[in-house]
PDB file of C-alpha atoms in Angstrom:
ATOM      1  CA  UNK A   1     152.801 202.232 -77.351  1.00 78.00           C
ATOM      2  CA  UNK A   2     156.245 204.278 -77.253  1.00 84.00           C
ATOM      3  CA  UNK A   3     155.812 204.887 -73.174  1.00 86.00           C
ATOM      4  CA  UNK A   4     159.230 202.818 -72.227  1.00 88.00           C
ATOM      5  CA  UNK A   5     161.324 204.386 -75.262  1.00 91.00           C
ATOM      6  CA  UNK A   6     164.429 206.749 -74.639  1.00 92.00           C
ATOM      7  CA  UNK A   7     164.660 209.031 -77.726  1.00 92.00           C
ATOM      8  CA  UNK A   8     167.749 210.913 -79.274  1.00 92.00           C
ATOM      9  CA  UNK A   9     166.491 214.305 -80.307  1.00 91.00           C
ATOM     10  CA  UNK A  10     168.736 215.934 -83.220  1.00 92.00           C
ATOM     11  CA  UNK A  11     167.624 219.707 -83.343  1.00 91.00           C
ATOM     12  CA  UNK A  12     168.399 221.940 -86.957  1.00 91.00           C
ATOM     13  CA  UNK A  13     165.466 224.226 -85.698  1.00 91.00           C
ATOM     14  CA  UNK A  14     163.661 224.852 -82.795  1.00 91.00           C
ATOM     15  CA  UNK A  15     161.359 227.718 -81.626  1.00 90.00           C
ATOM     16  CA  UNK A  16     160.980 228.342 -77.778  1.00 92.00           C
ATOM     17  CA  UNK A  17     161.357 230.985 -74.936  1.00 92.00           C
ATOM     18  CA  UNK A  18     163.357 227.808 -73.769  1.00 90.00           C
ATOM     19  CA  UNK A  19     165.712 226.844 -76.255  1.00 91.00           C
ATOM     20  CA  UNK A  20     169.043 227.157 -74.613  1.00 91.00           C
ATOM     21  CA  UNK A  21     167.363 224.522 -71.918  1.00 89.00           C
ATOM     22  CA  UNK A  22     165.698 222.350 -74.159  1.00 89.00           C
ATOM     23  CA  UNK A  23     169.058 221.845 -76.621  1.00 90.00           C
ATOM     24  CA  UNK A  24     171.337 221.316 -73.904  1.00 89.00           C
ATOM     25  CA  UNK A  25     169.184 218.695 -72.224  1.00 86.00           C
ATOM     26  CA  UNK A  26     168.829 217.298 -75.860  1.00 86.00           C
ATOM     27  CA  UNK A  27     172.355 216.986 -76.397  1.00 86.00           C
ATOM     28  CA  UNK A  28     173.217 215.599 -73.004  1.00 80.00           C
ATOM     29  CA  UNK A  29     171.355 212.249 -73.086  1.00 84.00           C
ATOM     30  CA  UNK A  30     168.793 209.671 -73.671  1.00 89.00           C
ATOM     31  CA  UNK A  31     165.274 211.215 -72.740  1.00 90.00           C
ATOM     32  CA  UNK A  32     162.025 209.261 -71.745  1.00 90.00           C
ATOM     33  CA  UNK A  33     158.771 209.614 -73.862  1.00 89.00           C
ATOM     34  CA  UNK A  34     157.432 211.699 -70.669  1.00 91.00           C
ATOM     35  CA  UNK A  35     160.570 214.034 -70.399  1.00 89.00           C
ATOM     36  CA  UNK A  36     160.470 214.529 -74.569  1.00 88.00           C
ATOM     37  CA  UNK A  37     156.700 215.377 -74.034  1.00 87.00           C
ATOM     38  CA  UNK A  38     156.882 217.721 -71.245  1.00 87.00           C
ATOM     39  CA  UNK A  39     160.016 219.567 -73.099  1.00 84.00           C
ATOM     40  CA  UNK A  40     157.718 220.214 -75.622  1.00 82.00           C
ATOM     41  CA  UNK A  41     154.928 221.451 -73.782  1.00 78.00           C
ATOM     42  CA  UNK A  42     152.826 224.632 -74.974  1.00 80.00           C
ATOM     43  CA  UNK A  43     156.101 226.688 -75.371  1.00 85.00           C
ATOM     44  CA  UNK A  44     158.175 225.047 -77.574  1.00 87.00           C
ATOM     45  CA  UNK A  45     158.032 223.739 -81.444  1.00 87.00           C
ATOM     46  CA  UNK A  46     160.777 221.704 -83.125  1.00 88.00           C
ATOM     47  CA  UNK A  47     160.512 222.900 -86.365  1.00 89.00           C
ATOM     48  CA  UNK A  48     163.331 220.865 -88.391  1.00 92.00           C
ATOM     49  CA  UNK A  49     165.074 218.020 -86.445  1.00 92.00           C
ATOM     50  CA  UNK A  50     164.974 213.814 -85.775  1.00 93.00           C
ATOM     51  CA  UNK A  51     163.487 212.352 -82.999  1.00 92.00           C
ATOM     52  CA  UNK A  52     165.190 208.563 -82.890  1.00 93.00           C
ATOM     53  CA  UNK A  53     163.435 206.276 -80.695  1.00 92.00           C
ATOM     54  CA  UNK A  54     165.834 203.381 -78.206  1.00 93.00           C
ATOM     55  CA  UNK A  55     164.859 200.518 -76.517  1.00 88.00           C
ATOM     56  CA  UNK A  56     165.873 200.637 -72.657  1.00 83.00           C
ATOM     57  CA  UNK A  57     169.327 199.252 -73.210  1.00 85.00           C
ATOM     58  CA  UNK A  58     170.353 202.010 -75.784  1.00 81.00           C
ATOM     59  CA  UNK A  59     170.083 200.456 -78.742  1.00 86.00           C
ATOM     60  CA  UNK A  60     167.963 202.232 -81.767  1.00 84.00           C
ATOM     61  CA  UNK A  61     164.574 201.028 -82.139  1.00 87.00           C
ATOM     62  CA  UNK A  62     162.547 200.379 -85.705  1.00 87.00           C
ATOM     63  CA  UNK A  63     160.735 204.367 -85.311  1.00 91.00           C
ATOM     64  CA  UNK A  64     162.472 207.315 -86.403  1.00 92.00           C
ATOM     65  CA  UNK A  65     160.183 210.640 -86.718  1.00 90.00           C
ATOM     66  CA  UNK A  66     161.581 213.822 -88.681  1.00 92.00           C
ATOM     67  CA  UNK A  67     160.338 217.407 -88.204  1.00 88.00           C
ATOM     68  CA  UNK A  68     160.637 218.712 -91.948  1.00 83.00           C
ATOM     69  CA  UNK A  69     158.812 222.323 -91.003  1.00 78.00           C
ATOM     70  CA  UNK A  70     156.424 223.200 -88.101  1.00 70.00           C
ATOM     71  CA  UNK A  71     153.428 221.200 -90.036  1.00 79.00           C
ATOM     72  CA  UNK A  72     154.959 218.581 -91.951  1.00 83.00           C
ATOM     73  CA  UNK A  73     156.655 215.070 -89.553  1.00 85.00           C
ATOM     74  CA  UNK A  74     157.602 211.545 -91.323  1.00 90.00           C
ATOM     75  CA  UNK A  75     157.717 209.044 -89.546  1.00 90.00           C
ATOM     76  CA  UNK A  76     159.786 205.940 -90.307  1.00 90.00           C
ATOM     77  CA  UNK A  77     158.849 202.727 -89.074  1.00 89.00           C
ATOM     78  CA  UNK A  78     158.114 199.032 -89.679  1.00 83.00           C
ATOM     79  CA  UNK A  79     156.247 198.725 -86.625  1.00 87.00           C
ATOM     80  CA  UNK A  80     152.484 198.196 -88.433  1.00 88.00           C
ATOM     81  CA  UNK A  81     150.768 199.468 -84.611  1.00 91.00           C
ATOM     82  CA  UNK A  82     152.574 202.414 -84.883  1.00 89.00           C
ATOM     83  CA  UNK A  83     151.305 203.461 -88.112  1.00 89.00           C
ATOM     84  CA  UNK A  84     148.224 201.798 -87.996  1.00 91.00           C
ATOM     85  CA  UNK A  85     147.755 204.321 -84.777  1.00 91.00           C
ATOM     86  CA  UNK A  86     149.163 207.349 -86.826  1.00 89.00           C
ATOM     87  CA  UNK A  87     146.660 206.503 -89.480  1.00 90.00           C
ATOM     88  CA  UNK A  88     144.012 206.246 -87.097  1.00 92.00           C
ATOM     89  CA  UNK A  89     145.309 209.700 -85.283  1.00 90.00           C
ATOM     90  CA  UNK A  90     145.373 211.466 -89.087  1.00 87.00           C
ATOM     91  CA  UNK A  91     143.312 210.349 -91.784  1.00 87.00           C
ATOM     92  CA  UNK A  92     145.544 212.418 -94.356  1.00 87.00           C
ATOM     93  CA  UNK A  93     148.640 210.676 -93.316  1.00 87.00           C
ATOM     94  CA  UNK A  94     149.954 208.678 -96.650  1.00 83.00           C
ATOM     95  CA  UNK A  95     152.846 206.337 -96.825  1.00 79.00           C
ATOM     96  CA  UNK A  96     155.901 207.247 -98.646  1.00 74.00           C
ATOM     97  CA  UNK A  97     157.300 205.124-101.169  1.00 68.00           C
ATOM     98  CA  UNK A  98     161.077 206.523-101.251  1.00 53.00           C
ATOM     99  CA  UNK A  99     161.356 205.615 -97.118  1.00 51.00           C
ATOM    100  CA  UNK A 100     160.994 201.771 -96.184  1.00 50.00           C
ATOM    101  CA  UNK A 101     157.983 200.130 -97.037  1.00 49.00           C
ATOM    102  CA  UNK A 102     155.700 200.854 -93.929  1.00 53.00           C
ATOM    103  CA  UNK A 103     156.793 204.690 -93.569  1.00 51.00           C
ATOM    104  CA  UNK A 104     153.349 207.288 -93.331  1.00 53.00           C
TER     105      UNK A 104
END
């Protein structure tokens, strides 16, 4: 569903052996879904930071997902797949009323 997204990744916190390489690469560009995943393999938890999802030509996409601690992630959409997959993925995932009106 969010395989041909680039994302912006906005670190506040981030625990890893490879942290120096993983906020450097974060600050440098666009990454792919597969590069985000395999920066954040076994090694490596972004504990406070925004993951902003971009269509191939750059521009932002409807699907923004915030780290608040190491257990807690909103995610911000209108897309109704996305969170009907999130829903589907967590059954205690609840939409927010303070965020737009589809946010879980």
């Amino acid at each position: 569903m969010v395989e041909g997204y680039r994302w912006r990744l906005e670190i506040d916190e981030l625990f890893s052996p490879r942290y120096r390489e993983i906020t450097e690469t974060a600050e440098s560009f666009l990454m792919s879904t597969q590069q985000l995943v395999a920066m954040f393999g076994d090694d490596a938890q972004l504990i406070d930071g925004e993951l902003t999802a971009h269509d191939a030509d750059g521009s932002t996409v409807d699907l923004t997902i915030r780290a608040l601690d190491s257990t807690w992630w909103d995610v911000e959409t209108t897309m109704q797949e996305v969170l009907d997959e999130i829903s589907r993925l967590y059954s205690d995932a609840k939409a927010l009323p303070w965020r737009s009106t589809g946010s879980l």
